[in-house]
Short mmCIF file of C-alpha atoms in Angstrom, two decimals:
data_model
loop_
_atom_site.label_atom_id
_atom_site.label_comp_id
_atom_site.label_asym_id
_atom_site.label_seq_id
_atom_site.Cartn_x
_atom_site.Cartn_y
_atom_site.Cartn_z
CA MET K 1 10.27 9.91 -4.65
CA PRO K 2 13.45 9.76 -2.55
CA ILE K 3 14.87 6.25 -2.67
CA ASN K 4 15.19 6.18 1.10
CA ASP K 5 11.74 7.58 1.77
CA PRO K 6 8.92 5.03 1.43
CA THR K 7 6.37 7.66 0.47
CA THR K 8 2.93 6.28 -0.27
CA ALA K 9 3.34 5.19 -3.86
CA GLY K 10 -0.03 6.37 -5.08
CA ASP K 11 0.62 9.89 -3.83
CA ALA K 12 4.16 10.20 -5.19
CA PRO K 13 4.66 12.92 -7.80
CA LEU K 14 5.87 11.75 -11.20
CA ASN K 15 8.88 13.03 -13.10
CA LEU K 16 8.34 12.06 -16.73
CA SER K 17 11.04 14.16 -18.36
CA PRO K 18 13.41 11.80 -20.25
CA SER K 19 16.28 14.21 -19.73
CA GLY K 20 18.15 15.80 -16.86
CA PHE K 21 18.62 12.46 -15.13
CA PRO K 22 20.74 12.49 -11.94
CA ALA K 23 24.41 11.62 -12.41
CA LEU K 24 25.16 7.94 -11.92
CA LYS K 25 27.08 7.26 -8.72
CA ASN K 26 27.63 3.51 -9.08
CA ASP K 27 28.56 2.41 -12.59
CA LEU K 28 30.07 -0.95 -11.60
CA TYR K 29 27.44 -2.94 -13.47
CA LEU K 30 27.85 -0.91 -16.66
CA ARG K 31 31.65 -1.07 -16.61
CA THR K 32 31.60 -4.83 -16.09
CA ALA K 33 28.98 -5.40 -18.80
CA ARG K 34 31.15 -3.46 -21.24
CA GLY K 35 34.09 -5.74 -20.51
CA GLU K 36 36.12 -3.39 -18.34
CA ALA K 37 38.23 -4.65 -15.44
CA THR K 38 36.50 -3.81 -12.15
CA GLU K 39 37.24 -3.93 -8.45
CA ARG K 40 34.62 -6.61 -7.76
CA ALA K 41 31.67 -8.33 -9.39
CA PRO K 42 28.48 -6.27 -9.52
CA VAL K 43 25.41 -8.04 -8.19
CA TRP K 44 21.68 -7.88 -8.72
CA CYS K 45 18.92 -10.50 -8.82
CA MET K 46 16.22 -11.43 -11.26
CA ARG K 47 12.83 -10.80 -9.63
CA GLN K 48 14.56 -8.76 -6.93
CA ALA K 49 11.32 -6.77 -6.79
CA GLY K 50 8.66 -9.33 -5.99
CA ARG K 51 6.54 -11.40 -3.69
CA TYR K 52 9.31 -12.42 -1.29
CA LEU K 53 9.28 -8.83 0.01
CA PRO K 54 6.55 -7.96 2.53
CA GLU K 55 6.50 -4.37 1.27
CA PHE K 56 5.70 -5.68 -2.22
CA ARG K 57 2.92 -7.90 -0.89
CA ALA K 58 1.42 -4.90 0.89
CA ILE K 59 1.06 -3.11 -2.45
CA ARG K 60 -0.39 -6.18 -4.12
CA VAL K 61 -3.13 -6.37 -1.48
CA GLU K 62 -4.58 -3.18 -2.93
CA HIS K 63 -3.55 -3.43 -6.59
CA ASP K 64 -3.63 -6.29 -9.10
CA PHE K 65 -0.44 -7.26 -10.89
CA PHE K 66 -0.96 -5.50 -14.18
CA ARG K 67 -2.26 -2.37 -12.49
CA VAL K 68 1.10 -2.13 -10.75
CA CYS K 69 2.83 -2.58 -14.11
CA ARG K 70 0.62 0.03 -15.79
CA THR K 71 0.80 2.68 -13.05
CA PRO K 72 4.17 4.46 -13.21
CA ALA K 73 4.18 5.54 -9.57
CA LEU K 74 3.45 2.00 -8.39
CA ALA K 75 5.98 0.44 -10.76
CA THR K 76 8.59 2.89 -9.50
CA GLU K 77 7.85 2.15 -5.86
CA VAL K 78 8.11 -1.59 -6.38
CA THR K 79 11.32 -1.22 -8.39
CA VAL K 80 13.08 0.76 -5.68
CA GLN K 81 11.87 -1.36 -2.75
CA PRO K 82 14.82 -3.78 -2.87
CA LEU K 83 17.25 -0.87 -3.29
CA ARG K 84 15.83 0.64 -0.15
CA ARG K 85 15.92 -2.61 1.83
CA TYR K 86 19.41 -3.62 0.67
CA ALA K 87 20.98 -0.17 0.67
CA GLY K 88 24.47 -0.24 -0.80
CA LEU K 89 24.33 -3.94 -1.70
CA LEU K 90 22.61 -4.01 -5.10
CA ASP K 91 24.44 -2.66 -8.15
CA ALA K 92 21.46 -2.42 -10.51
CA ALA K 93 17.70 -1.98 -10.50
CA ILE K 94 15.40 -3.65 -13.01
CA ILE K 95 12.12 -2.02 -13.89
CA PHE K 96 9.04 -3.77 -12.54
CA SER K 97 7.10 -5.02 -15.52
CA ASP K 98 6.41 -8.35 -17.21
CA ILE K 99 7.49 -10.07 -20.41
CA LEU K 100 3.82 -10.52 -21.35
CA VAL K 101 3.26 -6.81 -21.93
CA VAL K 102 4.36 -7.49 -25.53
CA PRO K 103 1.56 -9.99 -26.26
CA GLN K 104 -0.81 -7.48 -24.65
CA ALA K 105 0.48 -4.76 -26.95
CA MET K 106 -0.04 -7.09 -29.91
CA GLY K 107 -3.70 -7.45 -29.01
CA LEU K 108 -4.00 -10.49 -26.76
CA GLN K 109 -5.62 -10.38 -23.35
CA VAL K 110 -3.36 -11.49 -20.51
CA GLU K 111 -4.54 -12.05 -16.95
CA MET K 112 -2.45 -12.81 -13.89
CA VAL K 113 -4.42 -15.44 -11.96
CA PRO K 114 -3.52 -15.79 -8.26
CA GLY K 115 -2.01 -19.18 -7.56
CA LYS K 116 -1.82 -20.03 -11.27
CA GLY K 117 0.17 -17.35 -13.02
CA PRO K 118 -0.39 -15.86 -16.47
CA HIS K 119 -3.50 -16.83 -18.39
CA LEU K 120 -4.37 -15.86 -21.96
CA PRO K 121 -8.08 -16.64 -22.39
CA GLU K 122 -8.00 -16.44 -26.20
CA PRO K 123 -4.68 -17.94 -27.31
CA LEU K 124 -3.52 -18.44 -30.88
CA ARG K 125 -4.53 -21.97 -31.76
CA ALA K 126 -4.22 -21.94 -35.56
CA PRO K 127 -2.30 -19.90 -38.14
CA ALA K 128 -5.52 -18.10 -39.07
CA ASP K 129 -5.49 -16.60 -35.58
CA LEU K 130 -2.52 -14.45 -36.56
CA ALA K 131 -5.05 -12.13 -38.18
CA ARG K 132 -6.29 -11.25 -34.68
CA LEU K 133 -2.97 -9.65 -33.77
CA ALA K 134 -2.81 -5.86 -33.86
CA ASP K 135 0.80 -5.27 -34.92
CA ARG K 136 0.05 -5.20 -38.65
CA ARG K 137 -3.01 -2.98 -38.39
CA PRO K 138 -2.89 0.62 -39.65
CA GLY K 139 -1.82 3.02 -36.94
CA PHE K 140 -0.28 0.38 -34.66
CA SER K 141 2.47 1.88 -32.52
CA VAL K 142 4.71 -0.02 -30.13
CA ASP K 143 5.51 3.23 -28.34
CA ALA K 144 1.84 4.12 -27.89
CA GLU K 145 0.88 0.66 -26.65
CA LEU K 146 3.74 0.44 -24.17
CA ASP K 147 4.04 4.06 -23.17
CA TYR K 148 3.20 3.16 -19.57
CA VAL K 149 6.42 1.13 -19.36
CA TYR K 150 8.38 4.09 -20.72
CA LYS K 151 6.78 6.40 -18.15
CA ALA K 152 7.67 3.97 -15.37
CA LEU K 153 11.27 3.82 -16.58
CA THR K 154 11.62 7.57 -16.78
CA ASN K 155 10.06 8.16 -13.38
CA THR K 156 12.16 5.40 -11.81
CA ARG K 157 15.38 6.69 -13.33
CA HIS K 158 14.76 10.00 -11.57
CA ALA K 159 13.66 8.30 -8.34
CA LEU K 160 16.84 6.24 -8.16
CA GLN K 161 18.80 9.50 -7.85
CA GLY K 162 21.75 7.94 -9.65
CA GLN K 163 22.29 5.29 -7.00
CA VAL K 164 22.53 2.44 -9.53
CA PRO K 165 21.80 1.95 -13.24
CA LEU K 166 18.29 1.00 -14.35
CA LEU K 167 17.71 -2.07 -16.51
CA GLY K 168 14.90 -2.54 -18.99
CA PHE K 169 13.89 -5.88 -20.46
CA ALA K 170 11.66 -7.84 -22.81
CA GLY K 171 10.66 -11.41 -23.45
CA ALA K 172 12.24 -13.22 -26.40
CA PRO K 173 10.18 -14.48 -29.35
CA TRP K 174 10.06 -18.23 -28.70
CA THR K 175 9.11 -17.74 -25.05
CA LEU K 176 6.38 -15.23 -25.91
CA MET K 177 5.11 -17.41 -28.74
CA ALA K 178 4.83 -20.31 -26.31
CA TYR K 179 2.62 -18.28 -23.98
CA MET K 180 0.57 -16.90 -26.86
CA VAL K 181 -0.17 -20.36 -28.25
CA GLU K 182 -0.44 -22.35 -25.01
CA GLY K 183 -2.55 -19.73 -23.24
CA GLY K 184 -0.25 -19.81 -20.20
CA GLY K 185 2.51 -21.92 -18.77
CA SER K 186 2.86 -25.58 -19.72
CA LYS K 187 4.63 -28.75 -18.66
CA THR K 188 5.04 -30.04 -22.20
CA PHE K 189 4.59 -27.02 -24.53
CA ALA K 190 2.92 -29.48 -26.89
CA LEU K 191 0.68 -26.89 -28.54
CA ALA K 192 3.45 -24.36 -29.15
CA LYS K 193 5.93 -26.97 -30.37
CA ALA K 194 3.29 -28.47 -32.63
CA TRP K 195 3.14 -25.09 -34.41
CA LEU K 196 6.87 -25.28 -35.05
CA PHE K 197 6.57 -28.61 -36.82
CA GLU K 198 3.06 -28.51 -38.31
CA HIS K 199 3.04 -24.84 -39.34
CA PRO K 200 6.69 -23.78 -39.63
CA ALA K 201 5.97 -20.87 -41.98
CA ALA K 202 3.32 -19.47 -39.64
CA ALA K 203 5.62 -20.05 -36.67
CA HIS K 204 8.41 -18.09 -38.32
CA GLU K 205 6.00 -15.32 -39.22
CA LEU K 206 4.83 -15.07 -35.61
CA LEU K 207 8.38 -15.22 -34.23
CA GLY K 208 9.47 -12.50 -36.62
CA ARG K 209 6.57 -10.25 -35.71
CA ILE K 210 7.27 -10.67 -32.02
CA ALA K 211 10.96 -9.97 -32.64
CA ASP K 212 10.17 -6.72 -34.42
CA VAL K 213 7.90 -5.51 -31.62
CA ALA K 214 10.36 -6.56 -28.91
CA ALA K 215 13.29 -4.85 -30.66
CA GLU K 216 11.41 -1.59 -31.04
CA PHE K 217 10.23 -1.86 -27.43
CA LEU K 218 13.79 -2.27 -26.14
CA VAL K 219 15.02 0.75 -28.08
CA GLY K 220 12.10 2.74 -26.70
CA GLN K 221 13.08 1.73 -23.18
CA VAL K 222 16.52 3.22 -23.74
CA ARG K 223 14.99 6.48 -24.91
CA ALA K 224 12.88 6.46 -21.74
CA GLY K 225 15.88 6.05 -19.44
CA ALA K 226 16.98 2.40 -19.36
CA GLN K 227 20.77 2.17 -19.10
CA ALA K 228 21.08 -1.53 -19.92
CA LEU K 229 18.77 -4.21 -21.31
CA GLN K 230 18.09 -7.92 -20.85
CA LEU K 231 16.26 -10.30 -23.18
CA PHE K 232 14.58 -13.26 -21.48
CA GLU K 233 14.30 -16.50 -23.47
CA SER K 234 12.87 -18.29 -20.45
CA TRP K 235 11.73 -21.42 -22.31
CA ALA K 236 14.86 -21.89 -24.42
CA GLY K 237 15.55 -25.21 -22.72
CA GLU K 238 12.28 -26.63 -24.04
CA LEU K 239 13.91 -26.72 -27.48
CA GLY K 240 16.62 -29.12 -28.53
CA PRO K 241 19.78 -27.79 -30.17
CA ARG K 242 18.46 -28.11 -33.74
CA ASP K 243 15.16 -26.42 -32.98
CA PHE K 244 16.80 -23.69 -30.90
CA ALA K 245 19.06 -22.95 -33.87
CA GLU K 246 16.02 -22.56 -36.12
CA PHE K 247 13.31 -21.09 -33.94
CA SER K 248 15.11 -19.08 -31.24
CA LEU K 249 18.69 -18.14 -32.09
CA PRO K 250 17.98 -16.22 -35.33
CA TYR K 251 15.40 -14.04 -33.58
CA LEU K 252 17.65 -13.40 -30.59
CA ALA K 253 20.36 -12.33 -33.02
CA ARG K 254 17.92 -10.17 -34.99
CA ILE K 255 16.77 -8.32 -31.89
CA ALA K 256 20.32 -7.84 -30.62
CA SER K 257 21.53 -6.48 -33.96
CA HIS K 258 18.63 -4.02 -34.19
CA VAL K 259 19.14 -2.76 -30.64
CA LYS K 260 22.91 -2.46 -31.04
CA ARG K 261 22.53 -0.47 -34.25
CA GLN K 262 20.28 1.99 -32.48
CA CYS K 263 21.95 1.94 -29.04
CA PRO K 264 25.57 0.81 -29.52
CA ASP K 265 26.74 1.84 -26.05
CA VAL K 266 23.92 0.21 -24.07
CA PRO K 267 24.93 -3.19 -22.59
CA LEU K 268 22.69 -6.01 -23.76
CA THR K 269 22.24 -9.34 -21.95
CA VAL K 270 20.58 -12.55 -23.10
CA PHE K 271 19.23 -15.16 -20.70
CA ALA K 272 18.42 -18.34 -22.63
CA LYS K 273 17.48 -20.54 -19.70
CA GLY K 274 18.31 -24.17 -20.26
CA ALA K 275 20.16 -23.64 -23.54
CA HIS K 276 23.53 -24.74 -22.21
CA TYR K 277 24.20 -26.42 -25.55
CA ALA K 278 24.07 -23.06 -27.35
CA LEU K 279 26.71 -21.04 -25.48
CA GLU K 280 29.06 -21.07 -28.46
CA GLN K 281 26.34 -19.88 -30.85
CA LEU K 282 25.24 -17.12 -28.50
CA ALA K 283 28.83 -15.93 -28.16
CA ALA K 284 29.77 -16.17 -31.84
CA GLN K 285 26.55 -15.53 -33.77
CA THR K 286 25.02 -12.66 -31.80
CA VAL K 287 26.21 -9.30 -30.50
CA PHE K 288 25.06 -9.64 -26.89
CA ASP K 289 27.55 -8.19 -24.42
CA VAL K 290 26.53 -10.52 -21.59
CA ILE K 291 25.30 -14.12 -21.48
CA SER K 292 23.35 -15.01 -18.34
CA LEU K 293 23.61 -18.61 -17.12
CA ASP K 294 21.20 -20.73 -15.16
CA TRP K 295 22.45 -22.86 -12.28
CA THR K 296 22.82 -26.07 -14.33
CA VAL K 297 25.90 -24.72 -16.14
CA ASP K 298 29.40 -25.05 -14.70
CA PRO K 299 30.91 -21.52 -14.70
CA GLU K 300 34.47 -22.58 -15.49
CA GLN K 301 33.37 -24.71 -18.43
CA ALA K 302 31.05 -21.96 -19.65
CA ARG K 303 33.88 -19.43 -19.46
CA ALA K 304 36.18 -21.61 -21.53
CA ARG K 305 33.53 -22.38 -24.15
CA VAL K 306 32.36 -18.78 -24.50
CA ASP K 307 35.87 -17.36 -24.63
CA ARG K 308 36.90 -19.80 -27.37
CA ALA K 309 33.81 -19.09 -29.44
CA ALA K 310 34.07 -15.32 -29.09
CA ALA K 311 37.76 -15.34 -30.01
CA ALA K 312 37.12 -17.51 -33.06
CA ALA K 313 34.44 -15.05 -34.18
CA GLY K 314 36.75 -12.06 -33.67
CA ARG K 315 34.69 -10.69 -30.79
CA ARG K 316 35.95 -9.30 -27.52
CA PRO K 317 35.38 -11.56 -24.51
CA VAL K 318 31.73 -11.91 -23.55
CA VAL K 319 30.79 -11.20 -19.94
CA LEU K 320 28.97 -13.93 -18.01
CA GLN K 321 26.15 -13.44 -15.51
CA GLY K 322 24.76 -15.81 -12.90
CA ASN K 323 24.31 -18.35 -11.63
CA LEU K 324 23.59 -19.44 -8.03
CA ASP K 325 20.76 -21.95 -7.74
CA PRO K 326 17.89 -19.88 -6.27
CA THR K 327 16.93 -22.74 -3.95
CA LEU K 328 20.26 -22.36 -2.17
CA LEU K 329 18.71 -19.30 -0.54
CA PHE K 330 16.62 -21.75 1.48
CA GLY K 331 19.86 -22.97 3.03
CA SER K 332 21.61 -21.72 6.13
CA PRO K 333 23.70 -18.52 5.99
CA GLU K 334 26.81 -20.68 6.19
CA VAL K 335 25.79 -22.72 3.15
CA ILE K 336 24.88 -19.59 1.20
CA ARG K 337 28.24 -17.99 2.00
CA GLN K 338 30.17 -21.10 1.01
CA ARG K 339 28.36 -21.71 -2.26
CA THR K 340 28.35 -18.04 -3.23
CA THR K 341 32.08 -17.80 -2.59
CA GLU K 342 32.65 -20.88 -4.73
CA MET K 343 30.52 -19.35 -7.48
CA CYS K 344 32.50 -16.11 -7.50
CA GLN K 345 35.79 -17.99 -7.59
CA ALA K 346 34.61 -20.19 -10.47
CA PHE K 347 33.57 -17.25 -12.63
CA GLY K 348 36.62 -15.10 -11.90
CA SER K 349 36.64 -11.75 -13.69
CA ALA K 350 34.17 -10.46 -16.30
CA HIS K 351 31.32 -11.65 -14.11
CA ILE K 352 28.01 -10.14 -13.02
CA ALA K 353 26.77 -12.02 -9.97
CA ASN K 354 23.14 -13.09 -10.02
CA LEU K 355 20.96 -16.07 -9.36
CA GLY K 356 20.46 -18.73 -12.00
CA HIS K 357 16.81 -17.71 -12.19
CA GLY K 358 14.54 -15.42 -10.17
CA MET K 359 13.74 -14.91 -6.52
CA MET K 360 10.92 -17.13 -5.22
CA PRO K 361 7.88 -15.95 -3.22
CA SER K 362 8.85 -18.10 -0.21
CA HIS K 363 12.43 -16.82 0.03
CA ASP K 364 13.48 -15.15 3.27
CA PRO K 365 14.64 -11.61 2.39
CA GLU K 366 17.47 -11.91 4.89
CA ARG K 367 18.90 -14.90 3.03
CA LEU K 368 19.22 -12.68 -0.02
CA ARG K 369 21.13 -10.19 2.11
CA VAL K 370 23.64 -12.94 2.93
CA PHE K 371 24.10 -13.65 -0.78
CA LEU K 372 24.63 -9.98 -1.62
CA GLU K 373 27.08 -9.37 1.20
CA THR K 374 29.05 -12.48 0.26
CA VAL K 375 29.39 -11.40 -3.36
CA HIS K 376 30.81 -8.07 -2.19
CA ALA K 377 33.39 -9.82 -0.03
CA ALA K 378 34.21 -12.87 -2.14
CA SER K 379 34.57 -11.20 -5.53
CA ARG K 380 36.76 -8.29 -4.47
CA ARG K 381 39.94 -8.09 -6.50
CA THR K 382 43.03 -6.70 -4.85
#
């Protein structure tokens, strides 16, 4: 599927050979993520393929969410849509999928309910429910369960024609556990957090099992064609510092170590949303190459804290990603330009420009264009 040719996705031929990929033409993201000095900050956006795009909504009229995820041609089309719309402005693509494919692979049903979001009709409500999970059953295979994601990655890597690198991703253990226990999103996460304190042994067992599946899944994504990876701990901020140190950080570190042993040259990013208190631990106690920040963190302070922690641990400087408040894209072009310029100046070098969280369904696509163009201009280093 030519990236500039919006061929009907369902009719597009697949290329599922995980070899012979086109040569990469824009490696700015990869060079920056590896800590190299670059001519400007690379830029991409979380949820850059999504409901804010009318071309995405047109596909969703005919196909439900998880059918798009599970159909390689559709996942490819949705992944390349923003690259097509913002030609020359995005420096990375991220495969269209969902963090909840891991709970699905482990045997839980997940539905995407319009207007509500993810719903797990049979959540884990007691430690005995762990026996319902499939990951310890004879013959269980992460690669077999999630092969459709691998096919989408491989097909998309070919479809991108080397324009930009392709990112894979997974949800982190605490975030996935929260969904698996709560049965969906939550304002309080009372059920999931109750597990941590009432059933700590069972909680650690579940977190460890999720970590093992997620780590294997990430390595499989690299084999399928992913050129960089991101781990999303979306609900990190629901934990205080002590509980993050016990129930999130060790599993983030475990996944990162496993992936880096298998794929040492593949850049690895962690996004622990809300865990501003843990920047030092993420920099010193894990092997992530990039730490992504939400918009509540001051970039200059984050840079100083991360640099000190990495140096004390004998690590090379850690790259930072982020962190414009997504709601600023509701502002005027002038406001977006001003605040984006300030963001780029605050981060300085070793920075991957992004939002502090994902694109929103009600965003105007042209406001994103302003953000992307401003990053190109404001971050250029002479």
